[in-house]
Amino acid sequence: MNPFRIHRGRVAPLDRVNVDTDQIIPKQFLKRIERTGFGEFVFYDWRFSADGTKNSDFVLDQPRYRGASILVAGRNFGCGSSREHAVWALADFGFRAVISSSFADIFANNSTKNGFLAVQLSEPEVAELMRGAREMDGYNLTIDLEHCEVRDDAGFRAKFPIDEFVRHCLLNGLDDIGLTLQHEAEIAAYEARHPAPPKEPTHHRQWA
Amino acid sequence: MTAKRTLFEKIWDTHLVAQPGGRSPIVYIDLHLVHEVTSPQAFDGLRVAGRKVRQPSRTVATIDHNVPTEPRGTPITDVTAARQIAALQVNCKEFGIRLFDIDSPEQGIVHVIGPELGLTQPGMTVVCGDSHTSTHGAFGALAFGIGTSEVEHVLATQCLVQQTPKTMKIDVHGRLADGVTAKDLALGIIGQIGTDGATGHVIEYAGEAVRALSMEGRMTLCNMSIEAGARAGMVAPDETTFSYVEGKRFAPRDAEWESAVNSWRSLPTDPGAWFDKVVDIDAAQLCPFVTWGTNPGMVAPVTGRVPDVGNLKEADRRATELALQYMGLEPGKRIEEIDVDRVFIGSCTNSRIEDLRAAARVAKGRRVNPKVRAMVVPGSQSVKRAAEAEGLHRIFLEAGFEWRESGCSMCLGMNPDILQPGERCASTSNRNFEGRQGRGGRTHLVSPMMAAAAAIAGHFTDIRNWKFQ
Ligand code: SF4
């Protein structure tokens, strides 16, 4: 996993609440068996019309937001399906972080596994950033995970909460499977107390 | 005296493997369900790291999202879907995982087959790379959806690192009236608390109306927990639970059964245990619901109307306007005046035998409106066989419904079953998101009885006014 320490980048505003993962990456793209290559399909149904032509009105495709790496969105971002493809698509498109006043749990979990930050600020703070991104050309933010802080160049400063262990993993780009496996002795002890069921119960009813 | 604990806390406590300082607890996973869409990258991750599946016997796979609902054996023409299915077959073989494959007599939607095989049992921790894993909470299990990285984590370690969720009790007082189902209860709750009303929480559903639900009804209710943002939903196990599990293929037997039931009896929440949040619902206030918008919280009584935007707060007004625009609906329109083009009875929310019985009761001796195309997709091959043994398929076919093979089907349209742009569908599934059932498709979530009635009437109609043979 790529470490995340301090990131500065352009901000794109997505002024909608309850953005679900079906919108972030529609189902027709979930059939790929790789982790990469989802970026071009991000928000597909909003960015492209049914015949595949680009709908240039969509915010991410407006020239002023090109190259944005921070998305600011309304509350309950990432609700719905557990598809991690949503995070892969946002990251592959070039985003490093989403800022919202709340995130769906599974989306927030998936983010942390991909060196992608789901930054939670208060509603008024999110509204202020949304306004900044809409009204100022080239509006940039700095997301500082070392200090758990978001800053702009005009004096905006806000702290964000994050689980200490998640922060540690993100800062150092740690593989959390490896970390869990360091507890092999405890896992083995648990398994000795709670043995797995037999592969096939002895009373298995055979199918004709 | 030991502290009073909730059902959730009892399961959580017994599954704690380690609580390393400065990090979230490591929780043991009893049952890991796997399907073709969210697993290929996880297996690849194992291969790259040279890891094995730690507990193949606690891992069970099926193929449900991509399968065509045409008769089995029909070739899969979508190459990427076929590639994804083949990947799961290869992965299960390589890693020694039991797979209920496409042609298995027990294939079905992962959240339908887990319970019907007796894999899901009270007191377990259950995960799957699918948000509707919350379904299994109906058994008094702690069951939640995870992403693909966590799928890989569970495959490799049989554990997950999880922040401790908060608890929420939803207490449903009184009884549901005739024609008001578990689906309506779920929609009513989400309509009241919102699609993020339970974020960060595990819900325990309690109260007289919940106790009175069958296992099918409890599964429907727990299934929709995620639509309120919940980490999981659960119902304490009781005699209804035990008699459902008893005799199932993977359920304990004989002496083991006795001792399992004994320990399951200690699971229910201790009287007076503390919840972070409590929500009270009056069952008498509930009625058949229909969603009018693009998330499951946008819901109205069938006798009601699409909302007027005038009196809403700014943010809600914008969201409502966008939803109505997508749905092609006028503010203030009566729900019963909304015509439908398609009807879908299926999905892990409402495709079990009891759901099909309820729909068949409505369909019996009636005809699907000629403007409507209606399909019934049983949740599993076992449900399909059971329905056919009772003759339900004949009722549906005579009424003009399509009777199809099991799978996720038009719940998310990863297979060929999709809505065309602008088509309006009464659906027993769980999500009415934009494009969920097909790009430009308009989904209204309802119960199986309400869906069947809409198929016949050609528009939404209050099932409480119908007479049955
Ligand atoms: S039926 Fe729908 S919600 Fe359920 S597992 Fe399948 S796609 Fe997901």
XYZ file of C-alpha atoms and ligand atoms in Angstrom:
685
model
C 0.000 0.000 0.000
C 1.212 3.525 -0.813
C 1.868 5.567 2.304
C -0.161 8.722 2.818
C 1.504 11.544 4.753
C 0.857 14.988 3.350
C -0.965 15.589 0.137
C -1.602 18.883 -1.608
C -3.862 19.018 -4.622
C -6.673 20.591 -6.565
C -10.206 20.213 -5.238
C -13.286 19.179 -7.214
C -16.742 19.758 -5.672
C -19.424 17.075 -5.975
C -22.387 18.769 -4.397
C -24.634 15.769 -3.843
C -25.609 13.865 -0.715
C -25.817 10.050 -0.436
C -23.480 9.383 -3.362
C -23.704 5.589 -3.556
C -21.074 3.187 -4.836
C -23.361 2.192 -7.713
C -22.835 5.751 -8.991
C -19.109 5.794 -8.275
C -18.613 2.655 -10.355
C -21.636 1.153 -12.105
C -22.111 -2.608 -12.092
C -21.199 -3.199 -15.724
C -17.575 -2.551 -14.789
C -17.453 -4.943 -11.855
C -16.794 -7.944 -14.036
C -13.117 -7.142 -14.412
C -10.959 -9.437 -12.345
C -8.104 -6.962 -11.910
C -7.671 -4.199 -9.348
C -6.599 -1.632 -11.912
C -8.118 0.131 -14.867
C -11.338 1.313 -13.195
C -10.497 5.026 -13.309
C -11.892 5.773 -16.727
C -15.275 4.423 -15.612
C -15.636 6.447 -12.428
C -19.124 8.088 -12.190
C -19.695 6.611 -15.630
C -23.445 7.120 -15.892
C -23.082 10.776 -14.888
C -20.077 11.440 -17.139
C -21.155 9.667 -20.283
C -24.457 9.511 -22.103
C -25.999 6.197 -23.043
C -24.264 6.154 -26.447
C -20.862 6.555 -24.787
C -20.305 10.223 -25.675
C -18.905 12.424 -22.951
C -21.240 14.730 -21.074
C -18.887 17.658 -20.615
C -21.101 19.316 -17.975
C -20.112 16.851 -15.318
C -17.971 18.564 -12.754
C -14.932 16.281 -13.028
C -14.702 16.989 -16.718
C -14.811 20.767 -16.491
C -11.372 22.084 -17.469
C -10.930 23.943 -14.170
C -11.174 20.712 -12.178
C -8.989 18.625 -14.439
C -6.234 16.949 -12.491
C -8.112 17.347 -9.193
C -6.895 14.883 -6.582
C -9.260 15.789 -3.727
C -13.024 15.369 -3.961
C -15.398 17.238 -1.669
C -18.877 15.702 -1.453
C -22.136 15.804 0.519
C -22.906 13.622 3.507
C -23.146 9.800 3.556
C -20.621 9.393 0.771
C -20.033 5.828 -0.472
C -23.265 4.299 0.779
C -24.705 1.110 -0.664
C -22.767 -1.739 -2.164
C -19.540 -2.953 -0.517
C -17.703 -2.908 -3.859
C -14.102 -1.866 -3.225
C -14.044 -1.130 -6.950
C -15.438 2.283 -5.940
C -12.224 3.157 -4.114
C -10.091 1.600 -6.852
C -11.895 3.721 -9.450
C -11.508 6.979 -7.517
C -7.844 6.270 -6.834
C -7.153 5.137 -10.383
C -8.769 8.331 -11.684
C -6.245 10.305 -9.662
C -7.949 11.050 -6.359
C -6.020 10.604 -3.117
C -8.827 11.617 -0.761
C -12.534 12.422 -0.391
C -13.770 14.968 2.133
C -17.327 14.670 3.445
C -19.277 15.168 6.641
C -19.981 11.417 6.823
C -19.059 8.187 5.108
C -20.685 4.797 4.883
C -18.756 2.334 7.057
C -17.699 -0.153 4.389
C -16.504 2.588 2.037
C -14.438 4.145 4.823
C -12.925 0.730 5.629
C -12.134 0.005 2.008
C -10.429 3.384 1.615
C -7.900 2.743 4.316
C -6.779 -0.487 2.635
C -5.817 1.418 -0.475
C -3.833 4.356 0.829
C -6.868 6.500 0.104
C -8.159 8.911 2.705
C -11.821 9.446 3.682
C -11.581 12.722 5.588
C -14.467 13.584 7.863
C -15.124 17.256 8.606
C -18.189 18.996 10.005
C -21.029 20.021 7.687
C -20.181 23.747 7.840
C -16.511 22.981 7.120
C -17.442 20.820 4.139
C -19.769 23.575 2.916
C -16.935 26.081 3.138
C -14.597 23.871 1.110
C -17.355 23.214 -1.417
C -17.771 26.965 -1.806
C -14.020 27.447 -2.170
C -13.796 24.822 -4.895
C -16.745 26.291 -6.748
C -15.834 29.947 -6.489
C -12.032 30.040 -6.660
C -10.070 28.965 -9.692
C -7.276 26.566 -8.901
C -8.505 25.985 -5.340
C -6.034 23.714 -3.564
C -6.055 21.975 -0.229
C -3.387 20.343 1.859
C -4.361 17.181 3.707
C -1.860 16.564 6.441
C -2.223 13.142 8.002
C 0.708 13.741 10.307
C -1.244 16.487 12.038
C -4.751 15.248 11.086
C -5.463 18.586 9.533
C -6.898 20.070 6.332
C -5.648 23.540 5.235
C -6.137 25.897 2.342
C -4.082 28.936 1.332
C -6.669 31.410 2.614
C -6.527 30.521 6.276
C -8.911 27.541 6.458
C -7.740 24.987 9.002
C -9.666 22.047 10.385
C -8.750 18.923 12.312
C -10.222 15.569 11.331
C -10.699 12.420 13.423
C -9.087 9.142 12.440
C -8.508 5.827 14.170
C -4.941 5.823 15.511
C -4.068 2.403 14.116
C -5.514 3.203 10.696
C -3.458 6.384 10.689
C -0.327 4.457 11.598
C -0.897 2.010 8.717
C -1.575 4.811 6.240
C 1.439 6.865 7.276
C 3.705 3.873 6.866
C 1.947 2.110 3.995
C 1.637 -1.071 6.074
C 0.066 -4.323 4.911
C -2.431 -5.156 7.623
C -2.596 -8.863 6.738
C 1.044 -9.062 7.710
C 0.270 -7.258 10.963
C -2.543 -9.648 11.839
C -0.338 -12.627 11.080
C 2.049 -11.395 13.749
C -0.671 -12.640 16.122
C -0.387 -16.189 14.805
C -0.051 -17.620 18.313
C -3.286 -16.015 19.490
C -5.153 -17.056 16.355
C -3.913 -20.617 16.721
C -4.882 -20.645 20.401
C -8.367 -19.405 19.513
C -8.703 -22.096 16.862
C -7.632 -24.774 19.323
C -10.479 -23.685 21.607
C -12.991 -23.445 18.720
C -12.244 -26.158 16.182
C -13.593 -25.732 12.650
C -16.528 -27.867 11.597
C -15.620 -31.034 9.688
C -15.365 -30.457 5.952
C -18.506 -32.454 5.349
C -20.778 -33.469 8.205
C -20.966 -37.207 8.563
C -24.727 -37.144 8.139
C -24.365 -35.557 4.686
C -27.389 -36.312 2.556
C -26.124 -37.209 -0.898
C -27.745 -35.721 -3.938
C -29.152 -38.271 -6.282
C -22.323 -9.566 39.261
C -21.396 -9.633 35.583
C -22.378 -6.680 33.445
C -25.563 -6.878 31.416
C -24.655 -7.435 27.805
C -26.403 -7.193 24.464
C -26.593 -10.002 21.928
C -23.978 -8.166 19.878
C -21.612 -7.789 22.821
C -21.845 -11.457 23.724
C -20.874 -12.512 20.208
C -18.191 -9.844 19.939
C -16.591 -10.782 23.251
C -16.365 -14.489 22.453
C -14.761 -13.781 19.070
C -11.973 -11.498 20.239
C -8.682 -13.106 19.316
C -6.395 -10.311 20.408
C -6.573 -6.693 21.423
C -3.170 -5.352 20.599
C -2.384 -2.044 22.257
C -3.118 1.020 20.153
C -5.125 -0.762 17.502
C -8.580 -2.126 16.846
C -9.418 -5.628 18.079
C -8.785 -8.705 15.964
C -12.021 -10.646 15.591
C -12.346 -14.283 14.549
C -14.620 -15.100 11.609
C -16.608 -18.350 11.785
C -18.049 -18.347 8.296
C -16.777 -16.619 5.168
C -19.066 -16.629 2.149
C -17.549 -15.884 -1.224
C -18.989 -14.990 -4.633
C -17.525 -14.296 -8.035
C -17.623 -10.490 -8.153
C -15.685 -9.336 -5.112
C -13.203 -12.195 -4.762
C -10.885 -12.515 -7.798
C -8.563 -9.697 -6.715
C -8.417 -11.164 -3.200
C -7.276 -14.567 -4.456
C -4.731 -12.833 -6.682
C -3.442 -11.025 -3.607
C -2.959 -14.361 -1.832
C -1.032 -15.739 -4.785
C 1.209 -12.690 -5.021
C 2.035 -12.906 -1.321
C 2.395 -16.693 -1.399
C -0.379 -17.178 1.200
C -2.919 -19.966 1.600
C -6.540 -19.906 2.678
C -6.213 -20.440 6.402
C -9.508 -22.273 6.971
C -10.978 -23.685 3.757
C -13.657 -25.460 5.802
C -14.950 -22.129 7.076
C -15.104 -20.746 3.545
C -17.983 -21.441 1.163
C -18.472 -20.060 -2.340
C -21.245 -19.786 -4.865
C -21.891 -18.039 -8.162
C -24.873 -15.740 -8.092
C -24.350 -12.187 -9.368
C -23.491 -12.937 -12.985
C -25.527 -16.057 -13.709
C -28.100 -15.808 -16.455
C -31.591 -16.784 -15.304
C -32.225 -18.566 -18.569
C -32.428 -22.355 -18.240
C -29.116 -23.705 -16.920
C -26.738 -24.755 -19.621
C -27.507 -21.723 -21.784
C -24.056 -20.469 -22.781
C -22.884 -17.256 -21.086
C -22.353 -14.869 -23.957
C -20.881 -12.045 -21.872
C -17.152 -12.810 -22.047
C -16.137 -10.755 -19.019
C -18.849 -12.395 -16.906
C -17.750 -15.820 -18.091
C -14.135 -14.951 -17.253
C -15.129 -13.874 -13.737
C -17.099 -17.088 -13.164
C -14.209 -19.186 -14.461
C -11.861 -17.314 -12.127
C -13.901 -18.334 -9.066
C -14.047 -21.938 -10.236
C -10.275 -22.009 -10.647
C -9.659 -20.213 -7.347
C -11.894 -22.566 -5.371
C -10.127 -25.552 -6.849
C -6.664 -24.155 -6.239
C -7.376 -23.093 -2.642
C -9.567 -26.054 -1.685
C -12.830 -24.184 -1.131
C -16.260 -25.733 -1.394
C -18.094 -24.178 -4.340
C -21.811 -24.444 -5.047
C -21.258 -24.022 -8.745
C -23.700 -22.865 -11.415
C -24.982 -26.359 -12.071
C -25.166 -27.335 -8.398
C -28.628 -28.274 -7.079
C -27.882 -25.895 -4.212
C -26.676 -22.877 -6.176
C -28.342 -19.625 -5.270
C -27.878 -16.121 -3.950
C -25.190 -16.323 -1.301
C -27.487 -14.865 1.393
C -30.227 -17.321 0.557
C -28.130 -20.470 0.507
C -26.100 -19.770 3.675
C -29.195 -20.036 5.869
C -30.944 -22.777 3.920
C -27.879 -25.028 4.084
C -27.637 -24.459 7.826
C -24.234 -22.811 7.402
C -25.502 -19.699 9.158
C -26.067 -20.388 12.860
C -26.780 -18.307 15.949
C -23.814 -16.782 17.700
C -21.531 -16.900 14.676
C -19.523 -14.187 13.023
C -20.291 -14.243 9.301
C -18.730 -12.092 6.589
C -18.952 -11.867 2.817
C -17.717 -9.397 0.226
C -21.243 -8.124 -0.116
C -23.096 -5.478 1.850
C -26.267 -7.562 2.281
C -24.410 -10.025 4.467
C -26.449 -8.324 7.184
C -29.181 -10.822 6.169
C -27.588 -13.569 8.275
C -28.081 -11.486 11.410
C -31.649 -12.822 11.396
C -30.239 -15.900 13.133
C -28.686 -13.980 15.983
C -25.333 -14.010 14.197
C -23.051 -11.021 13.771
C -22.907 -10.724 9.991
C -21.521 -7.887 7.949
C -20.308 -6.989 4.490
C -16.665 -6.322 3.701
C -14.604 -5.087 0.753
C -12.205 -7.126 -1.330
C -9.090 -6.259 0.735
C -10.892 -7.560 3.795
C -11.949 -10.670 1.858
C -8.261 -11.298 1.280
C -7.561 -10.604 4.947
C -10.131 -13.176 6.069
C -8.963 -15.747 3.534
C -5.409 -15.379 4.806
C -6.007 -15.033 8.542
C -9.638 -16.068 9.284
C -9.719 -12.809 11.228
C -10.584 -9.165 10.700
C -9.353 -6.046 12.379
C -12.508 -4.168 13.305
C -13.290 -1.025 15.231
C -15.913 -1.796 17.858
C -19.264 -0.649 16.461
C -21.911 1.120 18.503
C -25.206 -0.550 19.321
C -28.729 0.480 18.404
C -31.965 -1.123 19.428
C -34.999 -0.804 17.199
C -37.999 -1.750 19.273
C -41.094 -2.475 17.220
C -44.185 -2.302 19.419
C -47.453 -3.991 18.534
C -48.212 -6.215 15.553
C -48.037 -5.695 11.810
C -51.451 -5.547 10.158
C -52.471 -7.909 7.345
C -50.780 -6.950 4.096
C -47.972 -5.186 5.968
C -44.821 -7.287 5.738
C -41.238 -7.388 6.984
C -40.297 -5.448 3.852
C -42.693 -2.671 4.793
C -41.270 -2.671 8.299
C -37.761 -2.288 6.852
C -38.831 0.499 4.483
C -40.744 2.216 7.266
C -37.681 2.164 9.521
C -35.356 3.501 6.812
C -37.906 6.161 5.916
C -37.908 7.241 9.548
C -34.188 7.120 10.456
C -32.723 7.794 6.996
C -30.150 5.980 4.870
C -27.386 6.973 7.282
C -29.484 6.702 10.429
C -27.575 3.675 11.707
C -24.068 4.388 10.368
C -21.428 2.973 12.717
C -24.021 0.898 14.590
C -25.106 -2.699 14.829
C -28.889 -2.787 15.014
C -30.765 -5.253 17.171
C -34.395 -5.549 16.107
C -36.655 -6.347 19.020
C -40.252 -6.112 20.125
C -43.455 -8.014 19.605
C -43.693 -7.491 15.832
C -40.142 -8.758 15.304
C -40.647 -11.816 17.510
C -43.743 -12.640 15.459
C -41.798 -12.656 12.171
C -40.856 -15.927 10.502
C -37.171 -16.517 9.700
C -37.850 -15.347 6.147
C -39.304 -12.114 7.479
C -36.386 -11.605 9.854
C -33.967 -12.136 6.981
C -35.779 -9.517 4.911
C -35.599 -7.075 7.794
C -31.915 -7.698 8.603
C -31.061 -7.647 4.895
C -32.163 -4.026 4.623
C -30.125 -2.903 7.677
C -27.320 -1.796 5.398
C -29.768 0.533 3.617
C -30.004 2.423 6.910
C -26.200 2.530 6.951
C -25.895 -0.088 9.713
C -22.806 -2.230 10.080
C -25.115 -5.176 10.761
C -28.629 -6.022 11.844
C -29.613 -8.831 14.160
C -32.532 -10.578 15.840
C -32.088 -12.634 18.996
C -32.445 -16.372 18.372
C -35.546 -18.117 19.724
C -37.673 -21.202 19.027
C -38.481 -19.860 15.527
C -34.753 -19.741 14.800
C -33.994 -23.164 16.223
C -36.769 -24.909 14.340
C -35.586 -23.307 11.080
C -31.976 -24.415 11.585
C -32.737 -27.919 12.854
C -32.106 -30.631 10.297
C -30.428 -28.336 7.768
C -27.516 -29.896 5.931
C -24.694 -28.270 7.884
C -26.521 -27.838 11.184
C -25.304 -29.755 14.215
C -27.121 -33.032 14.973
C -28.054 -35.183 17.946
C -26.021 -34.460 21.079
C -24.240 -31.621 19.311
C -27.577 -30.087 18.417
C -28.732 -30.196 22.029
C -25.603 -28.528 23.303
C -25.648 -25.945 20.506
C -29.238 -24.952 21.291
C -28.355 -24.759 24.947
C -25.595 -22.303 24.332
C -27.694 -20.331 21.797
C -30.305 -19.807 24.495
C -27.834 -17.677 26.405
C -27.320 -15.288 23.480
C -30.313 -12.918 23.768
C -29.636 -9.487 25.223
C -29.792 -9.389 29.016
C -32.749 -7.378 30.308
C -31.600 -3.853 31.051
C -28.470 -4.018 28.863
C -27.406 -0.645 27.511
C -27.651 0.472 23.872
C -25.997 3.577 22.416
C -29.245 4.455 20.665
C -32.841 3.283 20.936
C -35.510 3.839 18.299
C -39.164 3.045 18.944
C -41.451 2.060 16.115
C -45.202 1.652 16.404
C -46.173 -1.267 14.162
C -49.744 0.006 13.978
C -48.516 3.104 12.145
C -46.962 1.032 9.359
C -48.610 0.289 6.028
C -47.496 -1.030 2.647
C -44.725 1.292 1.440
C -43.449 2.244 -2.008
C -40.201 4.110 -2.640
C -40.548 7.055 -4.994
C -36.913 8.223 -5.216
C -33.355 7.068 -5.732
C -32.488 5.797 -2.284
C -34.395 3.467 0.038
C -35.158 6.272 2.487
C -37.290 8.045 -0.115
C -40.425 6.192 0.750
C -44.161 6.875 0.989
C -47.248 4.927 2.079
C -49.026 3.388 -0.912
C -51.968 5.632 -0.071
C -49.690 8.680 -0.042
C -48.108 10.941 -2.584
C -44.738 11.759 -4.058
C -43.490 14.663 -1.901
C -43.979 18.291 -2.715
C -40.622 20.004 -2.921
C -41.884 23.402 -1.795
C -41.747 22.860 1.942
C -38.359 21.100 2.114
C -35.046 22.428 3.418
C -32.506 23.488 0.786
C -30.284 20.351 0.772
C -33.280 18.000 0.918
C -35.032 19.941 -1.799
C -32.140 19.576 -4.205
C -31.802 15.869 -3.501
C -35.565 15.424 -3.937
C -35.636 17.381 -7.186
C -32.763 15.370 -8.632
C -34.477 12.135 -7.583
C -37.849 13.111 -9.046
C -36.211 14.221 -12.252
C -34.446 10.880 -12.567
C -37.617 8.996 -11.662
C -39.736 10.988 -14.111
C -42.296 11.858 -11.432
C -44.274 15.017 -10.695
C -44.198 16.306 -7.114
C -47.463 15.519 -5.357
C -48.455 12.655 -7.666
C -50.520 9.946 -5.963
C -48.499 6.742 -5.542
C -51.442 4.628 -6.743
C -51.445 6.556 -10.017
C -47.893 5.523 -10.900
C -47.929 2.958 -13.741
C -45.292 0.247 -13.996
C -43.702 -1.427 -17.049
C -41.825 -4.193 -15.295
C -42.112 -6.220 -12.116
C -39.243 -8.080 -10.480
C -39.876 -10.538 -7.677
C -36.522 -11.787 -6.427
C -33.205 -10.781 -4.762
C -31.692 -11.683 -1.391
C -34.343 -9.474 0.219
C -37.454 -11.246 -1.038
C -36.885 -14.440 -3.013
C -37.438 -17.092 -0.368
C -40.267 -19.577 -0.354
C -42.475 -17.487 1.890
C -42.025 -14.451 -0.385
C -43.017 -16.525 -3.391
C -46.030 -17.905 -1.539
C -47.154 -14.380 -0.697
C -46.792 -13.234 -4.293
C -48.509 -16.362 -5.612
C -51.453 -15.780 -3.288
C -51.971 -12.437 -5.031
C -51.354 -13.817 -8.520
C -53.640 -16.824 -8.176
C -56.452 -16.779 -10.702
C -55.466 -13.341 -11.994
C -53.600 -12.076 -15.057
C -50.569 -9.815 -15.373
C -51.567 -6.553 -17.006
C -50.778 -6.807 -20.743
C -48.549 -3.690 -20.594
C -46.367 -5.230 -17.904
C -43.511 -7.711 -18.140
C -43.184 -9.504 -14.826
C -40.609 -12.009 -13.685
C -40.151 -14.214 -10.670
C -36.593 -15.277 -9.852
C -36.299 -17.709 -6.938
C -33.344 -17.041 -4.658
C -31.886 -20.513 -4.988
C -32.350 -23.825 -6.690
C -33.755 -25.200 -3.422
C -36.340 -22.435 -3.265
C -37.200 -23.112 -6.882
C -37.693 -26.837 -6.240
C -39.770 -26.162 -3.146
C -41.969 -23.691 -5.023
C -42.462 -26.126 -7.881
C -43.367 -28.893 -5.463
C -46.145 -26.653 -4.144
C -47.235 -25.698 -7.658
C -46.415 -22.012 -7.217
C -44.680 -21.901 -10.588
C -47.933 -22.924 -12.244
C -49.810 -20.096 -10.564
C -47.207 -17.617 -11.780
C -47.010 -19.012 -15.300
C -50.796 -19.114 -15.674
C -50.972 -15.514 -14.549
C -48.362 -14.507 -17.128
C -45.247 -14.139 -14.925
C -41.911 -15.477 -16.176
C -40.505 -18.232 -13.971
C -36.717 -18.214 -14.076
C -33.559 -19.818 -12.709
C -32.017 -18.617 -9.441
C -29.544 -15.756 -9.045
C -29.260 -12.056 -8.283
C -30.770 -11.235 -11.639
C -32.418 -7.833 -11.969
C -31.528 -6.787 -8.432
C -28.408 -5.310 -9.998
C -28.502 -6.458 -13.587
C -25.001 -7.860 -13.923
C -26.573 -10.597 -15.995
C -28.808 -9.933 -19.022
C -31.874 -9.090 -16.866
C -31.952 -5.297 -16.958
C -34.378 -2.411 -17.319
C -34.315 -0.322 -20.461
C -33.855 3.456 -20.084
C -37.042 5.021 -18.724
C -38.664 1.716 -17.805
C -40.400 1.736 -14.445
C -40.195 -1.316 -12.227
C -41.907 -2.492 -9.070
C -39.125 -4.495 -7.457
C -38.820 -6.585 -4.314
C -35.081 -5.902 -4.179
C -33.284 -3.537 -1.818
C -31.833 -0.650 -3.810
C -33.486 1.938 -5.983
C -30.242 3.767 -6.788
C -29.951 5.435 -10.185
C -29.204 2.841 -12.823
C -29.143 -0.025 -10.323
C -31.418 -2.232 -12.431
C -30.183 -0.880 -15.739
C -29.100 2.528 -16.926
C -31.996 4.994 -16.868
C -34.241 2.372 -15.226
C -36.626 3.550 -12.498
C -36.954 1.291 -9.494
C -39.669 1.351 -6.839
C -39.044 -0.936 -3.873
C -42.040 -2.844 -2.526
C -42.975 -6.105 -0.811
C -43.647 -9.278 -2.838
C -47.435 -8.920 -2.429
C -47.320 -5.296 -3.526
C -45.128 -6.213 -6.519
C -47.495 -8.967 -7.626
C -50.473 -6.636 -7.227
C -48.723 -3.939 -9.289
C -48.081 -6.509 -12.023
C -51.773 -7.291 -12.204
C -53.127 -3.775 -11.851
C -50.447 -2.167 -14.018
C -49.897 0.445 -11.305
C -49.244 0.539 -7.563
C -52.230 -0.485 -5.522
C -52.987 -1.004 -1.851
C -52.811 -4.729 -1.218
C -54.923 -4.319 1.923
C -57.989 -3.808 -0.287
C -57.531 -7.031 -2.224
C -59.557 -10.188 -1.740
C -57.903 -13.568 -2.112
C -59.138 -16.920 -3.358
S -29.592 -10.166 -4.750
Fe -28.908 -8.087 -5.078
S -28.373 -7.264 -3.127
Fe -28.541 -9.469 -2.913
S -26.471 -10.232 -3.147
Fe -27.418 -10.271 -5.156
S -26.934 -8.304 -6.068
Fe -26.500 -8.118 -3.898
